Amino acid sequence: MTTESTLLLEHPPEFYEREDAYKTLLRKLRHLSEQVRLGGGAKAIEKHKAKGKLTARERIAKLLDSGSPFLEIGELAAYGMYEAEGGCPSAGVVVGIGKIHGRNCMIVANDATVKAGAWFPMTAKKNLRAQEIAMENRLPVIYLVDSAGVFLPMQDEIFPDKEHFGRQFRNNAKMSAMGIPQIAAVMGACVAGGAYLPIMCDESLIVEGTGSIFLAASHLVKAAIGEVIDNETLGGATTQTEISGIIDHKVKNDDECLERIRQIVSAFGATAKAGFDRVSPKPPKRNASETLGLLQQDLTKPYDVRNLLDCICDDGSLVEYKANYGKTILCAYARIDGWAVGIVANQRLIVKNAKGEIQVGGVIYSDSSDKAARFIMTCNQKKIPLLFLQDVTGFMVGSRAEHGGIIKDGAKMVNAVSNSVVPKITIITGNSYGAGNYAMCGKAYDPRFIFAYPHAQIAVMGGKQASETLLGIKLAQVEKGGKHISDSEKQAFLKEISERYEKQMNPLYAAARLWVDGIINPVDTRNIVSYCIELANENPDIPKFNPGVIQT
C-alpha cells in the first residue's frame, strides 16, 4: 500500500526531469566513448594482438599503479574529422596523466590499430598539447611508441609549420633542459622523423621482435642507395642495443617493457612543489550526484551557480568577494577537496545592481568585469590557483554600456587573466560566447587544463543571433543580384545555416579540435579539479605577478 510518506520527494519534480535528461545525454556520450576506445576496430585489434602486442589502453593500464586516477586528455580528438581517410579515433594516440609508483606522469601511447599509428594533423596537435601540459606542470613523460610515422597523404598539414610534427622534437630538447624526465619505449614501428623522439629522451627501451627504429625502412633503403636488407637487421632490438647502442634497454615483450619503465620511475628523486595550500578536506554541502538535477540544460533559463558550487566546494569554505557588487560574476575563495582555490564563475541569475538597474545573467557588465579583474590580481598575490566556470554570453552592449566604458573594463579583466601566473583551470559549464570566452580564460589564455560539460556551447555568439546575422548577409548577397527570395527559400536558408552553426557550437566539435581537453561528467567536477591542482602543484616555479597596465 502506498503511504503519504513514500510520495514525498527530496527535490521538486523539475529536478528529476533535468536529472533524467542529463543521464540520457551522458549515456550517449558513454556510447560514443566506447566506440572511440575501440580505436581501429575489433579486426584491427585482433590483428594487433596476433603480433604479441598489447593495445595502447592495455599498455597504459599495466603501466599505472592499481587504483590510480587516469585523467585522459583529448579522448574525442579528431572526432568526425578525416572521414574521407577512414577516420582517426582519438587522433590515433592515447594521452593522459596517472600515477606510477605514486609519481604523476604524462603518458603518450600511439594506437597502432588506427592506420598503424600514423600521424594525422590532429595527432601532432594532441602530442604537442601533452608536452605543453607536461612542461607547465613539470610532469615526467612516458612515450609508448608504435607508429608508422606521418600520414603521407596529409603531409603538407603536418610537416613544416611551427605547430606541426617537428615541434615535438624541439619540445623534447626543451624538457630535457628543464630537467623533466622523458622515457621512450619502442614497442612497435618507429620510423623516419619519429625515430628522433626516443633518442632525444633521457632513457629508451625496445621490445625484441616487435620494436624497430630507423630513419628509412628497408624498401626505402633499397630505393635510395640500392642496399638490400631486412628491417630487423636494419633497426631491430638487437641491432639498436648491441651494434648502434642508441637504445638503452632490450626487453622480451610488452609486459617486461612496462615493468622496466615502472622500475625506472620508482627511482626518481623527490621534487619541490609549488606549495599551494591544502588542509583536510570536508565533504561538499550537496552530494556530487545531485549536480545533474541542479544544472539547467536550457541555456536561456536563469540558474544560480551557487547550486553547482555546493556540489564542488568543501562545505562551509566558500567566502564570496564583493558579494553585493557586480553580481553577474561570482568571485569567491573556497576549498575543493582541501585545496585553496579562487573561483570566478558567471552567474546566470537576473539581478539588480545598486542603482536599481536590471542585469541579465550570463552577461559581463562593467562592475562585474572590474570585480573579477581585482579578484584575479588578489589571488595572484596570495598564490591561490584559479578556477573559471564559464557560462557567459559575452559583454554588455548598447549606449549605456559603451558610455560607461565597458571596453575599458573588459580590457582590464582580459589583462588580468592574460598576466595571471597562478595555475588556471577552466570548465565550460554552459554558454561560452565571444569575448566572454576570452575574459573567462578560454583556450587562448593558457589554462593549465580546460574541460566542458556535455551541454556546453562554444561560439562567437548565440545560435539564434548568429543564424539571423548570417541569413541577413546571405539574403543581401542574393538580392544584390536582383533576385527575389521567397519566404520558403528564406526559411530553407535559415534552417541550413542554423543546423551548421548548431553543429559547430556542440562541445563534440570543440573536443574534436582540442579547444577543450575533454568533455566531463559534471558529477566528476570536484575530483577532476582537485587532481588538476595536485598536478599544478608539481611545478614549483611560479613567476612574479606583474599585472601590466590596468586602467582604473
Coordinates of C-alpha atoms in Angstrom, one line a residue:
M1 CA 0.0 0.0 0.0
T2 CA 1.3 3.4 -0.9
T3 CA 1.5 5.8 2.0
E4 CA 1.7 9.6 2.0
S5 CA 5.4 9.4 3.2
T6 CA 6.5 7.4 0.1
L7 CA 5.2 10.2 -2.1
L8 CA 7.4 12.8 -0.5
L9 CA 10.2 13.9 -2.8
E10 CA 13.5 15.2 -1.7
H11 CA 13.6 17.6 -4.6
P12 CA 10.9 19.3 -6.8
P13 CA 9.7 17.4 -9.9
E14 CA 11.7 19.6 -12.2
F15 CA 14.9 18.4 -10.5
Y16 CA 14.2 14.8 -11.6
E17 CA 13.2 15.8 -15.1
R18 CA 16.5 17.6 -15.5
E19 CA 18.4 14.7 -14.0
D20 CA 16.8 12.2 -16.3
A21 CA 17.5 14.3 -19.4
Y22 CA 21.1 14.7 -18.3
K23 CA 21.6 11.0 -17.7
T24 CA 20.3 10.4 -21.3
L25 CA 22.9 12.9 -22.6
L26 CA 25.6 11.1 -20.6
R27 CA 24.6 7.7 -21.9
K28 CA 25.0 9.0 -25.4
L29 CA 28.5 10.3 -24.5
R30 CA 29.5 7.0 -22.9
H31 CA 28.4 5.1 -26.0
L32 CA 30.5 7.4 -28.2
S33 CA 33.4 7.0 -25.8
E34 CA 33.1 3.2 -26.0
Q35 CA 33.3 3.4 -29.8
V36 CA 36.3 5.7 -29.8
R37 CA 38.1 3.4 -27.3
L38 CA 38.0 0.6 -29.9
G39 CA 40.5 2.5 -32.0
G40 CA 40.7 1.0 -35.4
G41 CA 38.0 -1.6 -34.5
A42 CA 37.7 -5.2 -33.5
K43 CA 39.5 -6.6 -36.6
A44 CA 42.4 -4.2 -36.2
I45 CA 42.8 -5.1 -32.5
E46 CA 42.8 -8.8 -33.3
K47 CA 45.5 -8.3 -35.9
H48 CA 47.5 -6.2 -33.5
K49 CA 47.3 -8.7 -30.7
A50 CA 48.3 -11.5 -33.1
K51 CA 51.7 -9.9 -33.2
G52 CA 52.0 -10.4 -29.4
K53 CA 51.3 -6.7 -28.6
L54 CA 49.0 -5.1 -26.1
T55 CA 46.7 -2.3 -27.2
A56 CA 47.6 1.3 -26.2
R57 CA 45.0 1.4 -23.5
E58 CA 46.1 -2.1 -22.1
R59 CA 49.7 -0.8 -22.0
I60 CA 48.6 2.3 -20.0
A61 CA 46.5 0.2 -17.6
K62 CA 49.5 -2.1 -16.8
L63 CA 51.9 0.8 -16.5
L64 CA 49.8 2.7 -13.9
D65 CA 49.5 1.9 -10.2
S66 CA 46.5 -0.1 -9.2
G67 CA 43.7 2.3 -8.5
S68 CA 45.5 5.3 -10.0
P69 CA 43.4 8.0 -11.5
F70 CA 43.8 8.5 -15.2
L71 CA 43.0 12.0 -16.5
E72 CA 42.6 11.4 -20.2
I73 CA 43.4 14.3 -22.5
G74 CA 41.7 14.5 -25.9
E75 CA 39.8 11.3 -25.9
L76 CA 37.5 12.8 -28.6
A77 CA 40.2 14.4 -30.6
A78 CA 39.6 14.2 -34.4
Y79 CA 36.0 13.0 -33.8
G80 CA 34.1 13.5 -37.1
M81 CA 37.3 14.6 -38.9
Y82 CA 39.2 12.7 -41.6
E83 CA 36.2 10.7 -42.6
A84 CA 37.4 10.5 -46.2
E85 CA 40.5 8.8 -44.9
G86 CA 38.5 6.3 -42.8
G87 CA 38.6 8.3 -39.6
C88 CA 41.2 8.7 -36.8
P89 CA 39.6 7.8 -33.4
S90 CA 41.3 9.7 -30.6
A91 CA 43.7 11.1 -33.2
G92 CA 45.5 7.7 -33.2
V93 CA 47.1 8.4 -29.8
V94 CA 46.0 7.9 -26.2
V95 CA 47.2 10.6 -23.9
G96 CA 46.6 11.0 -20.1
I97 CA 48.0 11.5 -16.7
G98 CA 48.3 8.9 -13.9
K99 CA 50.5 7.6 -11.1
I100 CA 53.5 5.3 -11.4
H101 CA 54.8 4.4 -8.0
G102 CA 52.9 7.3 -6.7
R103 CA 54.6 9.8 -9.1
N104 CA 52.3 11.7 -11.5
C105 CA 53.3 11.1 -15.1
M106 CA 52.2 12.1 -18.5
I107 CA 51.7 9.1 -20.8
V108 CA 51.6 9.3 -24.6
A109 CA 50.8 5.9 -26.3
N110 CA 50.4 5.5 -30.1
D111 CA 47.4 3.4 -31.1
A112 CA 48.8 1.2 -33.9
T113 CA 45.3 -0.1 -34.6
V114 CA 44.5 3.2 -36.2
K115 CA 46.3 3.5 -39.5
A116 CA 49.3 1.7 -38.0
G117 CA 49.7 4.6 -35.6
A118 CA 50.3 7.2 -38.4
W119 CA 50.3 10.9 -37.5
F120 CA 47.4 13.0 -38.7
P121 CA 47.4 16.8 -38.2
M122 CA 45.3 16.3 -35.0
T123 CA 47.8 13.7 -33.8
A124 CA 50.5 16.3 -33.8
K125 CA 48.3 18.8 -32.1
K126 CA 47.4 16.3 -29.4
N127 CA 51.0 15.3 -28.8
L128 CA 52.0 18.9 -28.5
R129 CA 49.2 19.5 -26.0
A130 CA 50.5 16.6 -24.0
Q131 CA 54.0 18.1 -24.0
E132 CA 52.7 21.5 -23.1
I133 CA 50.9 20.1 -20.1
A134 CA 54.0 18.2 -19.0
M135 CA 56.1 21.3 -19.3
E136 CA 53.6 23.6 -17.4
N137 CA 53.3 21.1 -14.6
R138 CA 56.8 19.5 -14.6
L139 CA 55.4 16.0 -15.2
P140 CA 57.7 13.2 -16.4
V141 CA 56.7 11.9 -19.8
I142 CA 56.4 8.3 -20.9
Y143 CA 56.2 7.7 -24.6
L144 CA 54.9 4.3 -25.7
V145 CA 55.9 4.4 -29.4
D146 CA 54.2 2.3 -32.0
S147 CA 53.8 4.4 -35.1
A148 CA 54.4 4.2 -38.9
G149 CA 55.2 7.9 -39.0
V150 CA 53.5 10.8 -40.8
F151 CA 50.2 10.1 -42.7
L152 CA 51.7 10.9 -46.1
P153 CA 48.5 11.9 -48.0
M154 CA 48.3 14.9 -45.5
Q155 CA 52.0 15.6 -45.1
D156 CA 51.5 19.3 -46.1
E157 CA 49.3 19.8 -43.0
I158 CA 51.7 18.1 -40.5
F159 CA 55.3 18.6 -41.6
P160 CA 56.8 22.1 -41.8
D161 CA 54.9 24.5 -39.6
K162 CA 55.6 25.7 -36.0
E163 CA 52.7 23.6 -34.5
H164 CA 53.4 20.6 -36.7
F165 CA 55.2 17.2 -36.3
G166 CA 58.8 18.6 -35.8
R167 CA 57.8 20.8 -32.8
Q168 CA 57.7 17.7 -30.6
F169 CA 61.4 17.1 -31.0
R170 CA 62.1 20.8 -30.1
N171 CA 59.9 20.2 -27.0
N172 CA 61.9 17.0 -26.2
A173 CA 65.1 19.1 -26.1
K174 CA 63.4 21.9 -24.1
M175 CA 62.1 19.4 -21.5
S176 CA 65.4 17.8 -21.2
A177 CA 67.0 21.2 -20.4
M178 CA 64.2 21.8 -17.9
G179 CA 65.1 18.6 -16.1
I180 CA 61.8 16.9 -16.9
P181 CA 62.5 13.1 -17.2
Q182 CA 61.4 11.5 -20.5
I183 CA 61.3 7.8 -21.2
A184 CA 60.5 6.3 -24.6
A185 CA 59.6 2.6 -25.2
V186 CA 59.8 1.4 -28.8
M187 CA 57.0 -1.2 -28.7
G188 CA 56.4 -1.3 -32.5
A189 CA 57.4 0.7 -35.5
C190 CA 59.4 3.9 -35.0
V191 CA 60.1 5.3 -38.5
A192 CA 61.7 8.3 -40.2
G193 CA 61.5 11.6 -38.3
G194 CA 59.7 9.9 -35.5
A195 CA 62.9 7.9 -34.8
Y196 CA 64.3 11.1 -33.2
L197 CA 61.8 11.1 -30.4
P198 CA 63.2 8.1 -28.4
I199 CA 66.8 9.2 -28.9
M200 CA 66.0 12.7 -27.6
C201 CA 64.6 11.2 -24.4
D202 CA 66.6 10.5 -21.3
E203 CA 66.2 6.8 -21.4
S204 CA 64.9 4.4 -24.1
L205 CA 63.7 0.8 -24.3
I206 CA 62.8 -1.5 -27.2
V207 CA 60.8 -4.7 -27.4
E208 CA 62.5 -7.6 -29.0
G209 CA 60.7 -9.0 -32.1
T210 CA 58.1 -6.2 -32.4
G211 CA 60.1 -3.0 -31.9
S212 CA 62.2 -1.4 -34.7
I213 CA 63.6 2.0 -35.2
F214 CA 65.3 3.5 -38.3
L215 CA 65.2 6.7 -40.4
A216 CA 64.2 4.7 -43.5
A217 CA 62.7 1.2 -43.8
S218 CA 64.3 -1.5 -45.9
H219 CA 62.3 -0.7 -49.0
L220 CA 63.3 2.9 -48.9
V221 CA 67.0 2.0 -48.3
K222 CA 66.9 -0.1 -51.4
A223 CA 65.3 2.7 -53.4
A224 CA 67.7 5.3 -52.1
I225 CA 71.1 3.5 -52.2
G226 CA 70.4 0.0 -53.6
E227 CA 71.2 -1.8 -50.4
V228 CA 69.2 -5.0 -49.7
I229 CA 68.5 -5.6 -46.0
D230 CA 65.6 -6.7 -43.8
N231 CA 64.0 -4.4 -41.2
E232 CA 65.1 -6.4 -38.2
T233 CA 68.8 -6.4 -39.2
L234 CA 68.5 -2.7 -40.2
G235 CA 67.0 -1.5 -36.9
G236 CA 65.6 -4.2 -34.7
A237 CA 66.1 -4.6 -31.0
T238 CA 69.5 -6.5 -31.2
T239 CA 70.9 -4.0 -33.8
Q240 CA 69.9 -0.9 -31.8
T241 CA 71.1 -2.1 -28.4
E242 CA 74.2 -4.1 -29.3
I243 CA 75.6 -2.5 -32.5
S244 CA 74.4 1.1 -32.7
G245 CA 73.9 1.5 -29.0
I246 CA 71.1 4.1 -29.5
I247 CA 68.7 2.2 -27.3
D248 CA 69.4 1.6 -23.6
H249 CA 67.3 -1.5 -22.7
K250 CA 66.2 -4.5 -24.7
V251 CA 63.2 -6.4 -23.3
K252 CA 61.4 -9.5 -24.4
N253 CA 57.8 -8.4 -24.5
D254 CA 55.3 -5.6 -23.7
D255 CA 54.8 -6.8 -20.1
E256 CA 58.5 -6.8 -19.3
C257 CA 58.9 -3.4 -21.0
L258 CA 56.2 -1.8 -18.9
E259 CA 57.6 -3.3 -15.7
R260 CA 61.0 -2.0 -16.6
I261 CA 59.6 1.5 -17.0
R262 CA 57.9 1.2 -13.6
Q263 CA 61.3 0.3 -12.1
I264 CA 63.0 3.3 -13.7
V265 CA 60.3 5.7 -12.5
S266 CA 60.4 4.2 -9.0
A267 CA 64.0 5.5 -8.6
F268 CA 63.1 9.2 -9.4
G269 CA 64.1 11.5 -6.6
A270 CA 61.6 13.8 -4.8
T271 CA 61.0 17.2 -6.4
A272 CA 60.0 20.6 -4.9
K273 CA 56.3 21.6 -5.0
A274 CA 54.6 24.9 -5.7
G275 CA 53.3 25.0 -2.2
F276 CA 49.6 25.6 -2.8
D277 CA 47.7 25.4 0.4
R278 CA 45.8 22.3 1.3
V279 CA 44.0 21.2 4.5
S280 CA 42.0 18.2 5.5
P281 CA 39.0 18.1 3.1
K282 CA 35.4 18.3 4.1
P283 CA 32.5 16.8 2.0
P284 CA 30.6 19.3 0.0
K285 CA 27.2 20.6 1.2
R286 CA 25.4 18.7 -1.5
N287 CA 26.3 15.3 -2.8
A288 CA 28.0 15.4 -6.2
S289 CA 25.3 13.1 -7.6
E290 CA 22.8 16.0 -7.3
T291 CA 24.7 18.0 -9.9
L292 CA 22.7 16.5 -12.8
G293 CA 19.4 17.6 -11.4
L294 CA 20.6 21.1 -10.5
L295 CA 22.0 22.1 -13.9
Q296 CA 19.8 23.8 -16.5
Q297 CA 20.4 22.2 -19.9
D298 CA 18.3 25.0 -21.3
L299 CA 20.9 27.7 -21.5
T300 CA 18.4 30.5 -21.8
K301 CA 16.9 29.9 -18.3
P302 CA 18.2 31.6 -15.1
Y303 CA 20.4 29.4 -12.9
D304 CA 22.2 30.0 -9.6
V305 CA 25.8 28.9 -9.9
R306 CA 25.9 28.6 -6.1
N307 CA 24.0 25.3 -6.5
L308 CA 26.8 23.9 -8.6
L309 CA 29.4 25.2 -6.1
D310 CA 27.5 23.4 -3.3
C311 CA 28.4 20.1 -5.1
I312 CA 32.0 21.0 -5.7
C313 CA 33.4 23.0 -2.7
D314 CA 34.1 21.8 0.8
D315 CA 31.1 22.6 3.0
G316 CA 31.4 26.0 4.7
S317 CA 34.6 27.0 2.8
L318 CA 33.0 29.4 0.3
V319 CA 33.7 33.1 1.0
E320 CA 32.3 35.5 -1.6
Y321 CA 34.4 38.5 -2.7
K322 CA 32.3 41.7 -3.2
A323 CA 29.2 39.6 -2.9
N324 CA 26.8 42.6 -3.5
Y325 CA 28.7 44.2 -6.4
G326 CA 29.0 43.1 -10.0
K327 CA 26.5 40.2 -9.4
T328 CA 26.7 38.7 -12.9
I329 CA 30.1 37.2 -11.9
L330 CA 30.6 35.4 -8.7
C331 CA 34.1 35.6 -7.2
A332 CA 34.9 33.6 -4.1
Y333 CA 37.6 32.0 -2.1
A334 CA 36.9 28.3 -1.4
R335 CA 38.4 24.9 -0.8
I336 CA 38.0 22.0 -3.2
D337 CA 39.0 18.7 -1.6
G338 CA 41.0 20.7 0.8
W339 CA 42.9 22.8 -1.8
A340 CA 42.6 26.5 -1.6
V341 CA 41.2 28.0 -4.8
G342 CA 39.8 31.2 -6.1
I343 CA 36.6 30.8 -8.1
V344 CA 35.5 33.1 -11.0
A345 CA 32.0 32.0 -12.1
N346 CA 29.4 33.5 -14.4
Q347 CA 26.1 33.9 -12.6
R348 CA 23.0 33.3 -14.8
L349 CA 20.5 34.9 -12.4
I350 CA 18.8 38.1 -13.5
V351 CA 19.6 40.7 -10.7
K352 CA 19.5 44.4 -9.9
N353 CA 22.6 46.4 -9.2
A354 CA 23.0 49.1 -6.5
K355 CA 21.5 51.6 -8.9
G356 CA 18.4 49.5 -9.4
E357 CA 19.3 48.6 -13.0
I358 CA 18.4 45.1 -14.3
Q359 CA 21.4 43.0 -15.1
V360 CA 20.9 39.9 -17.3
G361 CA 22.5 36.8 -16.1
G362 CA 25.4 35.4 -18.2
V363 CA 26.4 38.8 -19.4
I364 CA 29.6 40.6 -18.2
Y365 CA 28.9 44.2 -17.1
S366 CA 31.5 46.9 -16.2
D367 CA 31.1 46.3 -12.5
S368 CA 31.4 42.5 -12.7
S369 CA 34.4 42.8 -15.0
D370 CA 36.1 45.2 -12.6
K371 CA 35.4 42.9 -9.7
A372 CA 36.7 39.9 -11.5
A373 CA 39.9 41.7 -12.5
R374 CA 40.6 42.8 -9.0
F375 CA 39.9 39.3 -7.6
I376 CA 42.2 37.6 -10.1
M377 CA 45.0 40.0 -9.1
T378 CA 44.4 39.3 -5.4
C379 CA 44.6 35.5 -6.0
N380 CA 47.9 36.0 -7.8
Q381 CA 49.3 38.0 -4.9
K382 CA 48.2 35.2 -2.5
K383 CA 49.4 32.3 -4.7
I384 CA 45.9 30.8 -4.9
P385 CA 45.0 28.7 -8.1
L386 CA 42.1 30.0 -10.1
L387 CA 39.0 28.0 -11.2
F388 CA 36.9 29.6 -14.0
L389 CA 33.4 28.3 -14.5
Q390 CA 32.2 29.7 -17.9
D391 CA 28.6 30.3 -18.6
V392 CA 28.8 33.6 -20.4
T393 CA 27.0 35.1 -23.4
G394 CA 29.5 38.0 -23.7
F395 CA 30.0 41.6 -22.6
M396 CA 27.1 44.0 -22.3
V397 CA 26.4 46.1 -25.4
G398 CA 24.4 49.3 -26.0
S399 CA 24.8 53.0 -25.4
R400 CA 24.7 52.8 -21.6
A401 CA 27.4 50.1 -21.5
E402 CA 29.6 51.9 -24.1
H403 CA 29.3 55.3 -22.4
G404 CA 30.1 53.6 -19.1
G405 CA 33.4 52.2 -20.5
I406 CA 32.6 48.5 -21.0
I407 CA 35.5 48.1 -23.4
K408 CA 37.9 49.6 -20.9
D409 CA 36.6 47.4 -18.1
G410 CA 36.6 44.3 -20.3
A411 CA 40.2 45.0 -21.3
K412 CA 41.0 45.3 -17.6
M413 CA 39.7 41.7 -17.0
V414 CA 41.4 40.3 -20.1
N415 CA 44.6 41.9 -19.0
A416 CA 44.4 40.3 -15.5
V417 CA 43.6 36.9 -17.0
S418 CA 46.4 37.2 -19.5
N419 CA 49.1 38.1 -16.9
S420 CA 47.9 35.8 -14.2
V421 CA 50.8 33.4 -13.2
V422 CA 49.0 31.1 -10.8
P423 CA 47.5 27.9 -12.4
K424 CA 44.2 28.5 -14.1
I425 CA 41.6 25.7 -14.6
T426 CA 38.6 26.3 -16.9
I427 CA 35.4 24.4 -17.1
I428 CA 32.7 25.5 -19.6
T429 CA 29.5 24.7 -17.7
G430 CA 27.1 26.3 -20.2
N431 CA 27.4 29.1 -22.7
S432 CA 30.8 30.3 -23.9
Y433 CA 30.3 33.1 -26.4
G434 CA 32.5 35.7 -28.0
A435 CA 34.8 37.9 -25.9
G436 CA 33.3 36.3 -22.8
N437 CA 35.2 33.1 -23.7
Y438 CA 38.4 35.2 -23.6
A439 CA 37.8 37.1 -20.4
M440 CA 36.8 33.8 -18.6
C441 CA 40.1 32.1 -19.6
G442 CA 39.2 30.3 -22.8
K443 CA 41.8 28.1 -24.5
A444 CA 43.7 31.2 -25.9
Y445 CA 44.5 32.3 -22.4
D446 CA 46.6 29.3 -21.4
P447 CA 44.5 27.5 -18.7
R448 CA 46.6 24.6 -17.4
F449 CA 43.5 22.4 -18.1
I450 CA 40.2 23.2 -19.8
F451 CA 37.1 21.0 -19.9
A452 CA 33.5 21.3 -21.0
Y453 CA 30.2 19.8 -19.7
P454 CA 28.2 17.8 -22.3
H455 CA 25.6 20.5 -22.7
A456 CA 28.0 23.4 -23.2
Q457 CA 28.0 25.6 -26.3
I458 CA 31.1 27.4 -27.7
A459 CA 30.8 30.0 -30.4
V460 CA 31.4 33.6 -31.3
M461 CA 27.8 34.4 -30.5
G462 CA 24.5 32.5 -29.7
G463 CA 22.9 30.3 -32.3
K464 CA 19.8 32.5 -32.9
Q465 CA 21.7 35.7 -33.3
A466 CA 24.4 34.1 -35.5
S467 CA 21.9 32.4 -37.7
E468 CA 19.9 35.6 -38.3
T469 CA 23.1 37.6 -38.9
L470 CA 24.3 35.1 -41.4
L471 CA 20.9 34.9 -43.1
G472 CA 20.9 38.7 -43.5
I473 CA 24.3 38.6 -45.2
K474 CA 23.2 35.8 -47.4
L475 CA 20.0 37.5 -48.5
A476 CA 21.8 40.8 -49.1
Q477 CA 24.2 39.0 -51.4
V478 CA 21.4 37.2 -53.4
E479 CA 19.1 40.2 -53.6
K480 CA 22.0 42.4 -54.7
G481 CA 22.0 40.5 -58.0
G482 CA 18.3 41.4 -58.5
K483 CA 16.9 38.1 -57.4
H484 CA 13.8 37.9 -55.2
I485 CA 13.8 35.5 -52.3
S486 CA 10.5 33.9 -51.2
D487 CA 9.6 33.2 -47.6
S488 CA 10.0 29.5 -48.1
E489 CA 13.5 30.0 -49.5
K490 CA 14.4 32.2 -46.6
Q491 CA 13.3 29.5 -44.1
A492 CA 15.3 26.9 -46.0
F493 CA 18.4 29.2 -45.9
L494 CA 17.8 29.8 -42.1
K495 CA 17.5 26.1 -41.5
E496 CA 20.7 25.3 -43.3
I497 CA 22.6 28.0 -41.5
S498 CA 21.2 27.1 -38.1
E499 CA 22.0 23.4 -38.5
R500 CA 25.6 24.1 -39.5
Y501 CA 26.0 26.6 -36.7
E502 CA 24.5 24.3 -34.1
K503 CA 26.9 21.6 -35.1
Q504 CA 29.8 23.9 -34.6
M505 CA 28.6 25.0 -31.2
N506 CA 28.4 21.4 -29.9
P507 CA 31.1 20.6 -27.4
L508 CA 32.0 17.5 -29.5
Y509 CA 33.1 19.9 -32.2
A510 CA 35.3 21.7 -29.7
A511 CA 36.7 18.4 -28.2
A512 CA 37.5 17.1 -31.7
R513 CA 39.7 20.1 -32.3
L514 CA 41.2 20.2 -28.8
W515 CA 39.6 23.5 -28.0
V516 CA 39.0 21.7 -24.7
D517 CA 40.9 18.8 -23.2
G518 CA 37.8 16.8 -22.8
I519 CA 34.1 16.6 -22.1
I520 CA 33.5 15.6 -18.5
N521 CA 30.6 14.3 -16.4
P522 CA 29.6 17.2 -14.1
V523 CA 29.4 14.7 -11.2
D524 CA 33.2 14.3 -11.5
T525 CA 34.0 18.0 -11.4
R526 CA 35.2 18.1 -7.7
N527 CA 37.6 15.1 -8.2
I528 CA 38.9 16.4 -11.6
V529 CA 39.6 20.0 -10.2
S530 CA 41.3 18.5 -7.2
Y531 CA 43.6 16.3 -9.3
C532 CA 44.4 19.2 -11.7
I533 CA 45.5 21.4 -8.7
E534 CA 47.6 18.4 -7.4
L535 CA 49.3 18.3 -10.9
A536 CA 49.8 22.0 -11.0
N537 CA 51.4 21.8 -7.6
E538 CA 54.2 19.7 -9.1
N539 CA 55.7 22.8 -10.7
P540 CA 57.5 24.9 -8.1
D541 CA 58.3 27.8 -10.5
I542 CA 55.6 30.5 -10.1
P543 CA 56.8 33.7 -11.8
K544 CA 56.3 37.0 -10.0
F545 CA 52.9 38.5 -10.9
N546 CA 53.0 41.7 -12.9
P547 CA 49.5 42.9 -13.8
G548 CA 50.7 45.2 -16.6
V549 CA 48.8 48.3 -17.4
I550 CA 45.3 48.1 -16.0
Q551 CA 43.2 51.3 -16.1
T552 CA 41.2 52.1 -13.0

